PDB file of C-alpha atoms in Angstrom:
ATOM      1  CA  UNK A1101      87.859 -34.979 -41.267  1.00 70.00           C
ATOM      2  CA  UNK A1102      90.735 -32.969 -42.677  1.00 82.00           C
ATOM      3  CA  UNK A1103      93.747 -31.515 -40.909  1.00 87.00           C
ATOM      4  CA  UNK A1104      92.399 -28.072 -41.808  1.00 87.00           C
ATOM      5  CA  UNK A1105      89.723 -28.528 -39.193  1.00 90.00           C
ATOM      6  CA  UNK A1106      92.415 -28.684 -36.507  1.00 91.00           C
ATOM      7  CA  UNK A1107      93.931 -25.493 -37.910  1.00 92.00           C
ATOM      8  CA  UNK A1108      90.505 -23.857 -37.677  1.00 92.00           C
ATOM      9  CA  UNK A1109      90.138 -24.961 -34.044  1.00 94.00           C
ATOM     10  CA  UNK A1110      93.543 -23.518 -33.210  1.00 95.00           C
ATOM     11  CA  UNK A1111      92.806 -20.239 -35.024  1.00 94.00           C
ATOM     12  CA  UNK A1112      89.477 -19.852 -33.246  1.00 94.00           C
ATOM     13  CA  UNK A1113      91.145 -20.451 -29.898  1.00 95.00           C
ATOM     14  CA  UNK A1114      93.823 -17.846 -30.687  1.00 95.00           C
ATOM     15  CA  UNK A1115      91.190 -15.218 -31.516  1.00 95.00           C
ATOM     16  CA  UNK A1116      89.437 -15.841 -28.186  1.00 95.00           C
ATOM     17  CA  UNK A1117      92.688 -15.856 -26.201  1.00 93.00           C
ATOM     18  CA  UNK A1118      93.829 -12.560 -27.746  1.00 91.00           C
ATOM     19  CA  UNK A1119      90.496 -11.010 -26.816  1.00 93.00           C
ATOM     20  CA  UNK A1120      90.794 -12.237 -23.232  1.00 92.00           C
ATOM     21  CA  UNK A1121      94.368 -10.934 -23.037  1.00 88.00           C
ATOM     22  CA  UNK A1122      93.270  -7.476 -24.194  1.00 89.00           C
ATOM     23  CA  UNK A1123      90.431  -7.476 -21.670  1.00 91.00           C
ATOM     24  CA  UNK A1124      92.813  -8.456 -18.874  1.00 87.00           C
ATOM     25  CA  UNK A1125      95.262  -5.701 -19.782  1.00 86.00           C
ATOM     26  CA  UNK A1126      92.425  -3.162 -19.881  1.00 89.00           C
ATOM     27  CA  UNK A1127      91.171  -4.167 -16.437  1.00 87.00           C
ATOM     28  CA  UNK A1128      94.678  -3.911 -15.011  1.00 83.00           C
ATOM     29  CA  UNK A1129      95.716  -0.622 -16.635  1.00 84.00           C
ATOM     30  CA  UNK A1130      92.551   1.189 -17.720  1.00 85.00           C
ATOM     31  CA  UNK A1131      94.141   2.265 -21.014  1.00 86.00           C
ATOM     32  CA  UNK A1132      91.586   3.356 -23.633  1.00 88.00           C
ATOM     33  CA  UNK A1133      93.299   1.513 -26.508  1.00 89.00           C
ATOM     34  CA  UNK A1134      92.928  -1.804 -24.729  1.00 88.00           C
ATOM     35  CA  UNK A1135      89.325  -0.950 -23.865  1.00 91.00           C
ATOM     36  CA  UNK A1136      88.588  -0.520 -27.547  1.00 92.00           C
ATOM     37  CA  UNK A1137      90.478  -3.747 -28.327  1.00 92.00           C
ATOM     38  CA  UNK A1138      88.490  -5.639 -25.675  1.00 92.00           C
ATOM     39  CA  UNK A1139      85.171  -4.362 -27.027  1.00 93.00           C
ATOM     40  CA  UNK A1140      86.085  -5.150 -30.615  1.00 93.00           C
ATOM     41  CA  UNK A1141      87.446  -8.509 -29.476  1.00 92.00           C
ATOM     42  CA  UNK A1142      83.915  -9.619 -28.654  1.00 94.00           C
ATOM     43  CA  UNK A1143      82.918  -9.121 -32.295  1.00 95.00           C
ATOM     44  CA  UNK A1144      86.090 -10.702 -33.639  1.00 95.00           C
ATOM     45  CA  UNK A1145      85.675 -13.650 -31.271  1.00 94.00           C
ATOM     46  CA  UNK A1146      82.177 -14.175 -32.641  1.00 95.00           C
ATOM     47  CA  UNK A1147      83.543 -13.930 -36.172  1.00 94.00           C
ATOM     48  CA  UNK A1148      86.256 -16.480 -35.369  1.00 94.00           C
ATOM     49  CA  UNK A1149      83.694 -18.822 -33.826  1.00 94.00           C
ATOM     50  CA  UNK A1150      81.546 -18.468 -36.926  1.00 95.00           C
ATOM     51  CA  UNK A1151      84.604 -19.380 -38.998  1.00 94.00           C
ATOM     52  CA  UNK A1152      85.115 -22.527 -36.930  1.00 93.00           C
ATOM     53  CA  UNK A1153      81.449 -23.439 -37.399  1.00 94.00           C
ATOM     54  CA  UNK A1154      81.817 -22.952 -41.164  1.00 92.00           C
ATOM     55  CA  UNK A1155      84.859 -25.208 -41.166  1.00 91.00           C
ATOM     56  CA  UNK A1156      82.950 -27.887 -39.250  1.00 91.00           C
ATOM     57  CA  UNK A1157      80.017 -27.687 -41.696  1.00 88.00           C
ATOM     58  CA  UNK A1158      81.752 -29.686 -44.387  1.00 78.00           C
ATOM     59  CA  UNK A1159      84.614 -30.071 -46.798  1.00 79.00           C
ATOM     60  CA  UNK A1160      83.380 -27.365 -49.124  1.00 83.00           C
ATOM     61  CA  UNK A1161      83.336 -24.737 -46.368  1.00 88.00           C
ATOM     62  CA  UNK A1162      86.681 -25.504 -44.684  1.00 90.00           C
ATOM     63  CA  UNK A1163      88.600 -22.911 -46.673  1.00 90.00           C
ATOM     64  CA  UNK A1164      85.835 -20.347 -46.222  1.00 92.00           C
ATOM     65  CA  UNK A1165      85.959 -20.915 -42.461  1.00 92.00           C
ATOM     66  CA  UNK A1166      89.750 -20.533 -42.420  1.00 93.00           C
ATOM     67  CA  UNK A1167      89.441 -17.317 -44.409  1.00 93.00           C
ATOM     68  CA  UNK A1168      86.943 -15.933 -41.906  1.00 94.00           C
ATOM     69  CA  UNK A1169      89.255 -16.835 -39.018  1.00 95.00           C
ATOM     70  CA  UNK A1170      92.211 -15.175 -40.736  1.00 95.00           C
ATOM     71  CA  UNK A1171      90.098 -12.067 -41.330  1.00 95.00           C
ATOM     72  CA  UNK A1172      89.212 -11.966 -37.619  1.00 95.00           C
ATOM     73  CA  UNK A1173      92.895 -12.256 -36.663  1.00 94.00           C
ATOM     74  CA  UNK A1174      93.862  -9.554 -39.153  1.00 94.00           C
ATOM     75  CA  UNK A1175      91.184  -7.144 -37.951  1.00 93.00           C
ATOM     76  CA  UNK A1176      92.066  -7.829 -34.324  1.00 90.00           C
ATOM     77  CA  UNK A1177      95.698  -6.961 -34.965  1.00 87.00           C
ATOM     78  CA  UNK A1178      94.900  -3.621 -36.607  1.00 87.00           C
ATOM     79  CA  UNK A1179      93.517  -1.980 -33.472  1.00 86.00           C
ATOM     80  CA  UNK A1180      95.895   0.673 -32.187  1.00 84.00           C
ATOM     81  CA  UNK A1181      96.978   0.092 -28.585  1.00 82.00           C
ATOM     82  CA  UNK A1182      99.340   1.878 -26.236  1.00 80.00           C
ATOM     83  CA  UNK A1183     102.775   0.443 -25.480  1.00 78.00           C
ATOM     84  CA  UNK A1184     102.799  -1.105 -22.024  1.00 77.00           C
ATOM     85  CA  UNK A1185     105.802  -3.404 -22.266  1.00 71.00           C
ATOM     86  CA  UNK A1186     109.216  -2.231 -21.085  1.00 74.00           C
ATOM     87  CA  UNK A1187     111.075  -4.759 -23.218  1.00 73.00           C
ATOM     88  CA  UNK A1188     112.501  -7.048 -20.554  1.00 78.00           C
ATOM     89  CA  UNK A1189     109.353  -9.154 -20.002  1.00 75.00           C
ATOM     90  CA  UNK A1190     109.306 -12.840 -20.784  1.00 81.00           C
ATOM     91  CA  UNK A1191     107.139 -14.303 -23.496  1.00 79.00           C
ATOM     92  CA  UNK A1192     104.902 -15.917 -20.882  1.00 83.00           C
ATOM     93  CA  UNK A1193     104.273 -12.570 -19.168  1.00 79.00           C
ATOM     94  CA  UNK A1194     103.242 -10.997 -22.475  1.00 74.00           C
ATOM     95  CA  UNK A1195     101.112 -13.978 -23.454  1.00 73.00           C
ATOM     96  CA  UNK A1196      99.188 -13.873 -20.185  1.00 75.00           C
ATOM     97  CA  UNK A1197      98.811 -10.091 -20.359  1.00 69.00           C
ATOM     98  CA  UNK A1198     100.307  -9.539 -16.910  1.00 73.00           C
ATOM     99  CA  UNK A1199     100.660  -5.804 -17.333  1.00 63.00           C
ATOM    100  CA  UNK A1200     101.654  -3.687 -14.349  1.00 66.00           C
ATOM    101  CA  UNK A1201      98.668  -2.264 -12.486  1.00 64.00           C
ATOM    102  CA  UNK A1202      97.820   1.402 -12.754  1.00 62.00           C
ATOM    103  CA  UNK A1203      97.854   3.333  -9.519  1.00 60.00           C
ATOM    104  CA  UNK A1204      94.314   4.140  -8.320  1.00 55.00           C
ATOM    105  CA  UNK A1205      93.194   7.743  -8.629  1.00 57.00           C
ATOM    106  CA  UNK A1206      93.410   9.609  -5.327  1.00 56.00           C
ATOM    107  CA  UNK A1207      90.382  11.659  -4.325  1.00 55.00           C
TER     108      UNK A1207
END
């Protein structure tokens, strides 16, 4: 087992965590950019998981799996999203996606 397998595990986990963060921000704010990112995150999470499975398959497929994971991360980062951060949040707040809640629509 190579050290690249651990890199693949970490990359796959990052893809899933970024998807969950986008979904959390969408549910808290209702912004359409994060809705699109959450929907696309399902596909990119599957692609990242496939990359991890390729890396597990054997030594010849480790680099292919890492390439697939990097492609998933790249595609996930290209989705346009609205700015929700004021600039004074901590890194932990941004990592967890603790965006301020949107006020409910009054009827």
